[in-house]
Short mmCIF file of C-alpha atoms in Angstrom, two decimals:
data_model
loop_
_atom_site.label_atom_id
_atom_site.label_comp_id
_atom_site.label_asym_id
_atom_site.label_seq_id
_atom_site.Cartn_x
_atom_site.Cartn_y
_atom_site.Cartn_z
CA MET B 19 88.24 -0.54 -23.84
CA ALA B 20 88.31 -4.35 -23.73
CA ASP B 21 91.32 -6.39 -22.61
CA VAL B 22 91.47 -7.96 -26.08
CA VAL B 23 90.33 -6.76 -29.49
CA VAL B 24 89.96 -9.16 -32.41
CA VAL B 25 89.87 -7.65 -35.91
CA GLY B 26 87.79 -9.86 -38.21
CA ALA B 27 84.95 -12.24 -37.36
CA GLY B 28 85.92 -15.19 -39.51
CA PRO B 29 86.27 -18.69 -38.00
CA ASN B 30 89.82 -18.03 -36.78
CA GLY B 31 89.04 -14.68 -35.25
CA LEU B 32 85.97 -16.03 -33.48
CA ALA B 33 87.83 -19.13 -32.27
CA ALA B 34 90.50 -16.91 -30.73
CA ALA B 35 87.85 -14.69 -29.18
CA VAL B 36 85.98 -17.64 -27.61
CA ILE B 37 89.20 -18.98 -26.09
CA LEU B 38 90.28 -15.61 -24.72
CA ALA B 39 86.83 -14.92 -23.27
CA GLY B 40 86.93 -18.40 -21.73
CA ALA B 41 90.02 -17.28 -19.81
CA GLY B 42 87.96 -14.53 -18.19
CA LEU B 43 89.15 -11.69 -20.43
CA ASP B 44 86.95 -8.91 -21.77
CA VAL B 45 86.89 -9.42 -25.56
CA GLU B 46 85.53 -7.31 -28.42
CA VAL B 47 85.42 -8.39 -32.07
CA TYR B 48 85.21 -5.90 -34.94
CA GLU B 49 83.96 -7.04 -38.35
CA ALA B 50 83.76 -4.96 -41.53
CA GLY B 51 80.81 -6.93 -42.89
CA GLU B 52 77.24 -6.59 -41.75
CA THR B 53 77.30 -10.19 -40.50
CA VAL B 54 79.96 -12.36 -38.90
CA GLY B 55 81.53 -15.10 -40.95
CA GLY B 56 84.35 -14.00 -43.23
CA GLY B 57 84.75 -17.03 -45.49
CA CYS B 58 81.91 -18.87 -43.78
CA ARG B 59 78.76 -16.94 -44.72
CA THR B 60 75.45 -18.04 -46.23
CA ALA B 61 73.11 -15.74 -48.18
CA GLU B 62 70.37 -15.62 -50.81
CA VAL B 63 72.34 -14.35 -53.80
CA THR B 64 70.33 -15.78 -56.70
CA LEU B 65 66.58 -16.07 -55.98
CA PRO B 66 64.48 -15.88 -52.80
CA GLY B 67 64.53 -19.14 -50.89
CA PHE B 68 67.86 -20.34 -52.33
CA ARG B 69 70.53 -20.27 -49.59
CA HIS B 70 74.08 -20.27 -50.93
CA ASP B 71 77.38 -20.67 -49.09
CA ILE B 72 79.55 -17.80 -50.29
CA CYS B 73 82.98 -19.33 -49.66
CA ALA B 74 83.36 -22.47 -47.54
CA GLY B 75 80.62 -24.99 -48.28
CA ALA B 76 81.75 -28.45 -47.11
CA HIS B 77 83.65 -28.88 -43.85
CA PRO B 78 86.06 -31.82 -43.54
CA MET B 79 87.53 -30.22 -40.41
CA ALA B 80 84.21 -29.69 -38.62
CA TYR B 81 84.55 -33.05 -36.86
CA ALA B 82 88.33 -33.32 -36.91
CA SER B 83 89.88 -29.95 -36.02
CA PRO B 84 91.23 -29.98 -32.46
CA PHE B 85 89.42 -26.70 -31.85
CA PHE B 86 86.05 -27.99 -33.08
CA ARG B 87 86.50 -31.32 -31.28
CA ALA B 88 86.85 -29.27 -28.10
CA PHE B 89 84.17 -26.69 -28.90
CA ASP B 90 81.63 -29.34 -29.99
CA LEU B 91 79.48 -27.81 -32.71
CA ALA B 92 76.58 -30.19 -32.05
CA ALA B 93 76.39 -29.04 -28.43
CA HIS B 94 76.02 -25.50 -29.76
CA GLY B 95 73.10 -26.34 -32.02
CA VAL B 96 74.94 -26.91 -35.32
CA GLU B 97 73.56 -29.95 -37.14
CA LEU B 98 76.18 -31.45 -39.43
CA LEU B 99 74.75 -33.46 -42.30
CA THR B 100 77.19 -35.90 -43.86
CA PRO B 101 76.75 -37.37 -47.35
CA ALA B 102 77.56 -41.04 -47.82
CA ALA B 103 80.03 -40.00 -50.53
CA SER B 104 82.49 -37.36 -49.36
CA TYR B 105 83.63 -36.46 -52.87
CA ALA B 106 83.48 -37.80 -56.40
CA HIS B 107 85.56 -37.37 -59.53
CA PRO B 108 83.77 -38.13 -62.82
CA LEU B 109 85.63 -39.02 -66.00
CA ASP B 110 84.65 -38.68 -69.65
CA SER B 111 84.05 -42.41 -69.97
CA GLY B 112 80.87 -42.01 -67.90
CA ILE B 113 82.38 -43.55 -64.76
CA ALA B 114 83.50 -41.81 -61.58
CA GLY B 115 85.83 -42.42 -58.71
CA VAL B 116 84.06 -41.97 -55.39
CA ALA B 117 85.57 -41.45 -51.94
CA TRP B 118 82.84 -42.96 -49.77
CA ARG B 119 82.90 -42.46 -46.02
CA ASP B 120 83.20 -46.24 -45.92
CA LEU B 121 86.83 -46.92 -46.85
CA ASP B 122 86.10 -50.58 -47.64
CA ARG B 123 83.40 -49.61 -50.13
CA THR B 124 85.80 -47.17 -51.78
CA VAL B 125 88.47 -49.84 -52.04
CA ASP B 126 86.03 -52.38 -53.50
CA GLU B 127 84.78 -49.96 -56.18
CA LEU B 128 88.30 -48.93 -57.26
CA GLY B 129 88.90 -52.44 -58.58
CA ARG B 130 92.52 -53.14 -59.42
CA ASP B 131 93.65 -49.96 -57.65
CA GLY B 132 91.61 -50.67 -54.53
CA LYS B 133 94.49 -52.36 -52.75
CA ALA B 134 96.74 -49.39 -53.55
CA TRP B 135 94.14 -46.95 -52.15
CA GLN B 136 93.87 -49.08 -49.02
CA GLY B 137 97.64 -49.03 -48.63
CA LEU B 138 97.77 -45.26 -49.06
CA PHE B 139 94.92 -44.30 -46.75
CA GLY B 140 94.21 -47.25 -44.46
CA PRO B 141 97.09 -46.46 -42.07
CA LEU B 142 96.23 -42.77 -42.07
CA VAL B 143 92.59 -43.50 -41.24
CA GLU B 144 93.77 -45.76 -38.43
CA ASP B 145 95.92 -42.94 -36.99
CA TRP B 146 93.65 -40.03 -37.96
CA PRO B 147 94.00 -38.04 -34.68
CA ALA B 148 97.79 -37.98 -35.04
CA VAL B 149 97.51 -37.06 -38.72
CA VAL B 150 95.21 -34.15 -37.88
CA ASP B 151 97.37 -32.97 -34.98
CA THR B 152 100.39 -32.95 -37.31
CA ALA B 153 98.63 -31.04 -40.07
CA MET B 154 96.99 -28.59 -37.64
CA SER B 155 100.19 -27.78 -35.75
CA ASN B 156 101.91 -24.39 -35.90
CA MET B 157 104.63 -25.96 -38.13
CA ARG B 158 107.22 -25.18 -35.44
CA ARG B 159 106.44 -27.86 -32.86
CA VAL B 160 105.16 -30.77 -34.91
CA PRO B 161 104.04 -33.72 -32.75
CA LEU B 162 106.20 -36.80 -33.40
CA SER B 163 104.06 -39.91 -33.71
CA ARG B 164 103.53 -42.97 -35.84
CA GLY B 165 100.75 -41.12 -37.64
CA ALA B 166 103.05 -38.19 -38.38
CA VAL B 167 105.68 -40.53 -39.85
CA ARG B 168 103.10 -42.33 -41.98
CA PHE B 169 101.76 -39.01 -43.20
CA GLY B 170 105.22 -37.69 -44.04
CA LEU B 171 106.29 -40.80 -45.96
CA ARG B 172 103.15 -40.72 -48.09
CA MET B 173 103.53 -37.01 -48.68
CA PHE B 174 107.02 -37.43 -50.08
CA GLU B 175 105.92 -40.40 -52.19
CA GLN B 176 103.00 -38.58 -53.80
CA GLY B 177 105.07 -35.42 -54.21
CA SER B 178 107.81 -37.26 -56.09
CA PRO B 179 108.20 -38.47 -59.69
CA PHE B 180 107.05 -41.87 -58.39
CA TRP B 181 103.56 -40.67 -57.53
CA ASN B 182 101.99 -42.91 -60.19
CA ALA B 183 103.94 -46.03 -59.18
CA ARG B 184 101.28 -47.13 -56.71
CA PHE B 185 98.43 -47.07 -59.25
CA SER B 186 97.78 -48.88 -62.52
CA GLY B 187 94.42 -47.44 -63.64
CA GLU B 188 93.14 -43.90 -64.27
CA VAL B 189 90.35 -43.55 -61.70
CA ALA B 190 92.29 -43.67 -58.42
CA PRO B 191 95.03 -41.23 -59.55
CA ALA B 192 92.39 -38.77 -60.74
CA LEU B 193 90.46 -39.17 -57.47
CA PHE B 194 93.52 -38.19 -55.44
CA THR B 195 94.66 -35.42 -57.80
CA GLY B 196 91.25 -33.74 -57.59
CA VAL B 197 91.40 -33.48 -53.82
CA ALA B 198 95.04 -32.33 -53.85
CA ALA B 199 94.06 -29.42 -56.10
CA HIS B 200 92.12 -27.88 -53.18
CA ALA B 201 95.45 -26.25 -52.26
CA VAL B 202 95.29 -24.19 -55.50
CA ARG B 203 98.74 -25.43 -56.42
CA PRO B 204 99.93 -27.93 -59.05
CA PRO B 205 98.75 -31.20 -57.46
CA ARG B 206 102.20 -32.79 -57.13
CA ALA B 207 103.61 -29.88 -55.11
CA LEU B 208 104.28 -31.01 -51.54
CA PRO B 209 101.82 -28.57 -49.90
CA ALA B 210 99.08 -29.77 -52.30
CA VAL B 211 99.91 -33.41 -51.60
CA GLY B 212 99.78 -32.76 -47.87
CA ALA B 213 96.40 -31.07 -48.15
CA GLY B 214 95.11 -33.88 -50.36
CA LEU B 215 96.25 -36.61 -47.96
CA LEU B 216 94.62 -34.86 -45.01
CA LEU B 217 91.32 -34.16 -46.76
CA ALA B 218 91.10 -37.64 -48.30
CA THR B 219 91.84 -39.25 -44.94
CA LEU B 220 89.01 -37.27 -43.33
CA ALA B 221 86.72 -38.35 -46.17
CA HIS B 222 86.98 -41.89 -44.76
CA VAL B 223 86.71 -40.91 -41.09
CA GLY B 224 83.97 -38.40 -40.33
CA GLY B 225 83.23 -37.48 -43.93
CA TRP B 226 82.80 -34.01 -45.40
CA PRO B 227 79.66 -32.61 -43.75
CA VAL B 228 77.59 -29.56 -44.60
CA PRO B 229 75.76 -27.69 -41.81
CA ARG B 230 71.99 -27.68 -41.98
CA GLY B 231 70.92 -24.30 -43.33
CA GLY B 232 74.41 -23.30 -44.46
CA SER B 233 77.93 -22.59 -43.27
CA GLN B 234 76.72 -19.47 -41.48
CA ALA B 235 75.53 -21.81 -38.71
CA ILE B 236 79.14 -22.47 -37.66
CA VAL B 237 80.16 -18.84 -37.18
CA ASP B 238 76.80 -17.93 -35.67
CA ALA B 239 77.38 -20.61 -33.02
CA LEU B 240 80.85 -19.24 -32.28
CA ALA B 241 79.53 -15.68 -32.00
CA ALA B 242 76.69 -16.80 -29.73
CA GLU B 243 79.13 -18.60 -27.42
CA LEU B 244 81.37 -15.54 -27.32
CA ARG B 245 78.45 -13.39 -26.27
CA ARG B 246 77.47 -15.96 -23.64
CA ARG B 247 80.96 -15.59 -22.22
CA GLY B 248 80.56 -11.83 -22.01
CA GLY B 249 82.26 -10.87 -25.28
CA ARG B 250 80.93 -8.41 -27.81
CA VAL B 251 80.76 -8.40 -31.62
CA VAL B 252 80.60 -5.13 -33.55
CA THR B 253 79.64 -5.59 -37.22
CA GLY B 254 79.71 -3.01 -40.01
CA HIS B 255 82.90 -1.52 -38.59
CA ARG B 256 85.91 -1.43 -40.90
CA VAL B 257 89.08 -1.00 -38.87
CA ASP B 258 91.48 1.48 -40.47
CA SER B 259 94.18 1.74 -37.82
CA LEU B 260 95.48 -0.16 -34.81
CA ALA B 261 95.48 3.21 -33.09
CA GLU B 262 91.73 2.72 -32.54
CA PHE B 263 92.59 0.18 -29.85
CA GLY B 264 95.41 1.90 -28.02
CA SER B 265 94.23 0.89 -24.56
CA ALA B 266 93.64 -2.80 -25.35
CA ARG B 267 96.32 -5.09 -23.93
CA ALA B 268 96.21 -7.41 -26.96
CA VAL B 269 94.97 -7.13 -30.55
CA LEU B 270 94.55 -10.22 -32.73
CA CYS B 271 94.11 -9.68 -36.47
CA ASP B 272 92.16 -12.22 -38.51
CA THR B 273 93.37 -10.50 -41.67
CA SER B 274 95.54 -11.03 -44.71
CA PRO B 275 99.13 -9.74 -44.57
CA ALA B 276 98.09 -6.91 -46.89
CA GLU B 277 95.29 -5.87 -44.53
CA LEU B 278 97.62 -6.02 -41.55
CA VAL B 279 99.99 -3.64 -43.35
CA ARG B 280 97.07 -1.33 -44.15
CA ILE B 281 95.84 -1.05 -40.57
CA GLY B 282 99.24 -1.39 -38.88
CA GLY B 283 101.07 1.09 -41.08
CA ASP B 284 104.17 2.68 -39.60
CA ARG B 285 103.44 1.14 -36.20
CA LEU B 286 104.71 -2.20 -37.51
CA PRO B 287 108.49 -2.75 -37.46
CA THR B 288 109.97 -1.70 -40.80
CA GLY B 289 111.56 -5.06 -41.66
CA TYR B 290 108.43 -7.04 -40.80
CA ARG B 291 106.22 -4.66 -42.76
CA ARG B 292 108.52 -4.98 -45.77
CA ARG B 293 108.43 -8.79 -45.62
CA LEU B 294 104.64 -8.75 -45.39
CA GLY B 295 104.60 -6.61 -48.52
CA ASN B 296 106.55 -9.34 -50.31
CA VAL B 297 104.11 -12.15 -49.48
CA ARG B 298 103.11 -14.04 -52.62
CA TYR B 299 99.40 -14.52 -53.23
CA GLY B 300 98.15 -17.56 -55.07
CA PRO B 301 95.73 -17.99 -57.97
CA GLY B 302 92.22 -16.68 -57.51
CA SER B 303 88.82 -18.27 -57.77
CA CYS B 304 85.81 -17.40 -59.87
CA LYS B 305 82.78 -18.34 -57.74
CA VAL B 306 79.40 -19.14 -59.33
CA ASP B 307 76.20 -19.95 -57.44
CA PHE B 308 73.38 -21.60 -59.35
CA ALA B 309 69.68 -21.84 -58.55
CA LEU B 310 68.41 -25.01 -60.22
CA SER B 311 64.96 -26.38 -61.00
CA GLY B 312 66.08 -29.91 -60.08
CA PRO B 313 69.06 -32.10 -59.18
CA VAL B 314 72.11 -32.22 -61.45
CA PRO B 315 71.72 -35.09 -63.99
CA TRP B 316 75.13 -36.68 -63.50
CA GLN B 317 76.09 -39.23 -66.13
CA ALA B 318 77.70 -41.39 -63.44
CA PRO B 319 74.76 -41.99 -61.07
CA GLU B 320 76.89 -42.34 -57.93
CA CYS B 321 77.82 -38.65 -58.28
CA ALA B 322 74.30 -37.84 -57.12
CA GLU B 323 75.29 -39.08 -53.64
CA ALA B 324 78.41 -36.93 -53.32
CA GLY B 325 78.40 -33.67 -51.41
CA THR B 326 81.50 -32.44 -53.27
CA LEU B 327 82.77 -33.11 -56.80
CA HIS B 328 85.97 -32.28 -58.64
CA LEU B 329 85.43 -31.66 -62.35
CA VAL B 330 88.57 -31.65 -64.45
CA GLY B 331 88.97 -35.09 -66.01
CA SER B 332 92.10 -37.19 -65.78
CA ARG B 333 95.17 -36.68 -63.58
CA ALA B 334 97.03 -35.31 -66.61
CA GLU B 335 94.24 -32.81 -67.34
CA ALA B 336 94.23 -31.65 -63.72
CA MET B 337 97.98 -31.12 -63.78
CA ALA B 338 97.80 -29.18 -67.05
CA ALA B 339 94.94 -26.97 -65.84
CA GLU B 340 96.63 -26.10 -62.54
CA HIS B 341 100.01 -25.45 -64.15
CA ALA B 342 98.32 -23.10 -66.64
CA VAL B 343 96.66 -21.11 -63.87
CA ALA B 344 99.90 -20.98 -61.87
CA ALA B 345 101.54 -19.50 -64.99
CA GLY B 346 98.88 -16.77 -65.15
CA MET B 347 96.74 -18.26 -67.92
CA HIS B 348 93.05 -19.10 -68.19
CA THR B 349 91.96 -22.45 -69.52
CA ASP B 350 88.80 -23.53 -71.32
CA ARG B 351 88.48 -26.56 -69.03
CA PRO B 352 89.43 -25.26 -65.57
CA TYR B 353 89.58 -27.28 -62.39
CA THR B 354 86.06 -26.83 -61.04
CA LEU B 355 84.91 -27.67 -57.53
CA ILE B 356 81.21 -28.38 -57.01
CA ILE B 357 79.19 -28.68 -53.80
CA GLN B 358 75.60 -29.89 -53.93
CA PRO B 359 74.23 -29.44 -50.39
CA GLY B 360 70.78 -30.65 -51.41
CA VAL B 361 72.11 -34.22 -51.29
CA VAL B 362 71.57 -34.03 -47.51
CA ASP B 363 69.95 -30.62 -46.85
CA ALA B 364 66.74 -30.17 -48.81
CA GLY B 365 66.04 -26.92 -46.98
CA ARG B 366 68.63 -24.98 -48.97
CA ALA B 367 66.10 -24.39 -51.78
CA PRO B 368 62.32 -24.43 -52.37
CA ALA B 369 60.76 -27.89 -52.59
CA GLY B 370 62.10 -29.93 -55.49
CA GLN B 371 64.71 -27.32 -56.40
CA HIS B 372 68.42 -27.09 -55.60
CA THR B 373 71.34 -24.77 -54.98
CA LEU B 374 74.69 -25.56 -56.56
CA TYR B 375 78.02 -24.14 -55.42
CA ALA B 376 80.85 -23.90 -57.94
CA TYR B 377 84.23 -22.30 -58.23
CA ALA B 378 87.11 -22.59 -60.66
CA HIS B 379 90.75 -21.59 -60.36
CA VAL B 380 91.87 -18.53 -62.34
CA PRO B 381 94.94 -16.26 -62.32
CA ASN B 382 95.21 -13.93 -59.35
CA GLY B 383 93.27 -10.71 -59.89
CA SER B 384 91.37 -12.01 -62.92
CA ASP B 385 88.29 -9.95 -63.77
CA ARG B 386 87.08 -12.54 -66.26
CA ASP B 387 83.63 -14.05 -65.75
CA ILE B 388 84.25 -17.73 -66.54
CA SER B 389 80.79 -18.94 -65.57
CA GLU B 390 80.34 -20.26 -69.11
CA GLN B 391 83.45 -22.42 -68.78
CA ILE B 392 82.24 -23.66 -65.38
CA THR B 393 78.84 -24.45 -66.87
CA GLY B 394 80.62 -26.29 -69.67
CA GLN B 395 82.57 -28.43 -67.22
CA ILE B 396 79.37 -29.40 -65.42
CA GLU B 397 77.56 -30.10 -68.69
CA ARG B 398 80.52 -32.26 -69.74
CA PHE B 399 79.77 -34.71 -66.92
CA ALA B 400 76.04 -33.99 -66.55
CA PRO B 401 74.40 -33.52 -69.97
CA GLY B 402 71.25 -31.42 -69.67
CA PHE B 403 72.53 -29.31 -66.78
CA ARG B 404 72.02 -26.03 -68.65
CA ASP B 405 68.29 -26.66 -68.90
CA LEU B 406 68.00 -26.62 -65.08
CA ILE B 407 69.50 -23.18 -64.49
CA LEU B 408 66.97 -20.70 -63.08
CA ALA B 409 69.50 -18.05 -62.08
CA LYS B 410 73.17 -17.63 -61.29
CA HIS B 411 75.38 -15.25 -59.36
CA VAL B 412 79.06 -14.67 -60.16
CA TYR B 413 81.98 -13.35 -58.15
CA THR B 414 85.07 -12.90 -60.32
CA ALA B 415 88.44 -13.18 -58.60
CA ALA B 416 88.78 -9.41 -58.86
CA GLU B 417 85.43 -8.94 -57.09
CA LEU B 418 86.08 -11.32 -54.18
CA PRO B 419 88.17 -8.78 -52.22
CA VAL B 420 85.15 -6.47 -52.18
CA TYR B 421 83.26 -9.22 -50.38
CA ASN B 422 86.21 -10.08 -48.11
CA ALA B 423 89.36 -7.94 -48.04
CA ASN B 424 91.41 -10.98 -47.00
CA TYR B 425 90.96 -12.48 -50.50
CA VAL B 426 93.73 -10.54 -52.21
CA GLY B 427 93.24 -10.95 -55.96
CA GLY B 428 90.70 -13.68 -55.25
CA ASP B 429 93.18 -15.84 -53.29
CA ILE B 430 90.90 -17.45 -50.71
CA GLY B 431 93.89 -18.84 -48.80
CA ALA B 432 95.42 -15.46 -47.83
CA GLY B 433 98.77 -16.40 -49.37
CA ALA B 434 100.08 -18.89 -51.92
CA MET B 435 100.68 -22.40 -50.59
CA THR B 436 104.27 -22.56 -51.77
CA LEU B 437 106.57 -24.80 -49.74
CA MET B 438 108.23 -21.78 -48.11
CA GLN B 439 104.91 -20.07 -47.38
CA THR B 440 103.46 -23.26 -45.93
CA VAL B 441 106.25 -23.88 -43.42
CA PHE B 442 107.11 -20.20 -42.86
CA ARG B 443 103.70 -18.62 -43.12
CA PRO B 444 103.34 -15.71 -43.84
CA VAL B 445 107.06 -14.77 -43.52
CA PRO B 446 110.13 -16.48 -42.05
CA ARG B 447 110.14 -16.02 -38.25
CA TRP B 448 110.03 -18.44 -35.35
CA ASN B 449 106.60 -17.44 -34.07
CA PRO B 450 104.38 -16.86 -37.13
CA HIS B 451 101.64 -15.18 -35.08
CA THR B 452 103.76 -12.39 -33.61
CA THR B 453 104.21 -9.15 -35.52
CA GLY B 454 107.13 -7.48 -33.74
CA LEU B 455 104.61 -5.06 -32.24
CA PRO B 456 104.04 -6.00 -28.56
CA GLY B 457 100.57 -7.37 -27.95
CA VAL B 458 99.62 -7.49 -31.66
CA TYR B 459 99.17 -10.89 -33.31
CA LEU B 460 98.16 -12.30 -36.69
CA CYS B 461 95.61 -15.10 -36.34
CA SER B 462 94.26 -15.63 -39.88
CA SER B 463 94.78 -18.41 -42.43
CA ALA B 464 97.85 -16.44 -43.50
CA THR B 465 99.47 -18.20 -40.52
CA PRO B 466 99.84 -21.96 -39.84
CA PRO B 467 98.12 -24.26 -40.40
CA GLY B 468 96.73 -22.30 -43.37
CA GLY B 469 93.37 -22.21 -45.08
CA GLY B 470 90.18 -24.02 -44.13
CA VAL B 471 87.46 -23.72 -41.51
CA HIS B 472 89.26 -25.21 -38.51
CA GLY B 473 89.86 -22.35 -36.05
CA MET B 474 93.41 -23.53 -35.36
CA ALA B 475 95.24 -20.40 -36.52
CA GLY B 476 93.13 -18.51 -34.00
CA THR B 477 93.81 -21.15 -31.36
CA HIS B 478 97.59 -20.94 -31.76
CA ALA B 479 97.58 -17.13 -31.68
CA ALA B 480 95.27 -17.02 -28.65
CA ALA B 481 97.48 -19.46 -26.75
CA HIS B 482 100.53 -17.25 -27.32
CA ALA B 483 98.68 -14.08 -26.32
CA LEU B 484 97.42 -15.71 -23.14
CA ARG B 485 100.94 -16.74 -22.10
CA THR B 486 102.92 -13.66 -23.06
CA VAL B 487 100.48 -10.82 -22.39
CA PHE B 488 98.31 -12.15 -19.58
CA GLY B 489 100.50 -14.84 -17.97
CA ILE B 490 97.78 -17.46 -18.42
CA ARG B 491 99.08 -20.93 -19.29
CA ALA B 492 95.76 -22.76 -19.51
CA ASP B 493 95.22 -25.22 -22.36
CA PRO B 494 93.41 -23.20 -25.05
CA LEU B 495 91.41 -26.27 -26.11
CA GLU B 496 90.12 -26.71 -22.57
CA LEU B 497 89.07 -23.08 -22.69
CA ALA B 498 87.27 -23.70 -25.99
CA GLY B 499 84.93 -26.21 -24.38
CA ALA B 500 84.51 -29.83 -23.35
CA ASN B 501 86.77 -32.13 -25.34
CA ALA B 502 85.13 -34.74 -27.61
CA GLU B 503 87.34 -37.83 -27.85
CA THR B 504 85.85 -39.38 -30.94
CA MET B 505 84.35 -38.43 -34.27
CA PRO B 506 81.34 -39.92 -35.98
CA GLY B 507 82.51 -42.88 -38.02
CA SER B 508 85.77 -43.29 -36.10
#
């Protein structure tokens, strides 16, 4: 048996495995799916030749995450393609707010609210490494820096009743609200504001890239590096009990709290197991992949340059839609996130054709196919879209756990981003990665810093396992690979 077993081959599990193997340990990874990836897979789910990202599609953290800055995706053959426009937010008036990689261009195009946008994000862009290090910490030892202070002040401003005081128009507030809704929380909630500030800052630093060929390229690179370091990956193996790995010195679980309870069972301490059973899961997502005969005919032409779009309308509409979902209701005009990889990666579909990624927020566990509502939201801002649809594939929120058991009720974040479950994630305890069972750790997005393809939950868990189980105090980022000091566009 290996020194270390990792359960789950998502980005966090593979990041932990790479670090542990880099310390000279014998590492095995077990994955229930037939391929590695977890929330980072790519497959042909509509028509032959159309490659769709199943969960994560755009990757703001691919340049910025401390783990990926150290690992260096480009050095491992991953080509990141970055649209000029990180994200766009169209409105019914036929105009759109656009977060360009170029902050100055964004400011210029926001008109009377440009100065306010500059004041909100300019200092964060200037201090982006400190902002990222703060957001990617384990929420127990948060680095104190000028960037952290700037980030915190803006978070409390935008999470307060004064969040509109900075702006006078409708475009800039909608542009920020759309990105804050990535947290699947009402956009003025502090965790949503924090996520929005981080993602919008990165939009003006390295941008929001998509990997050539699909998100699968990221996890394939991690798995290849693990194998190069002597580790092994076993796919198609669903772990049912920690007892399978009795002789391993450490087990790291890239799983949801519910999955950890399932495989840990009575081996877990009673109190910890009970608290895991009380973890709140957030709203789900209904995911729709479209095969299209051509590019989306956006009414606002600049939307054609954006890799990601947020379709919901005004700030008030976004708030209403997210509050409805949080209350367990469906809405006819849901918050809909779109990724159009063909803006920079023509190889995702046959010549002249396109893939389109879409998901909308729905109540947890919803079995409702809302692809018609999603189509309606796209048609609202791109008249004629329906005529381009060649095929579509739908995952309801209730079906997503079949694809990935970590998505309880369709919650792709492995736990609601409430304030308590952001700081004390998944349950209140000083070290969020320990389980009370010696040598067993939780390393998924259920732990800090939460959801996203960044590898940092795995990094934090691996660092603790190295110190406490193996007595190795090496810097886990040095073990991940050569450190890259700068990002493109920085």
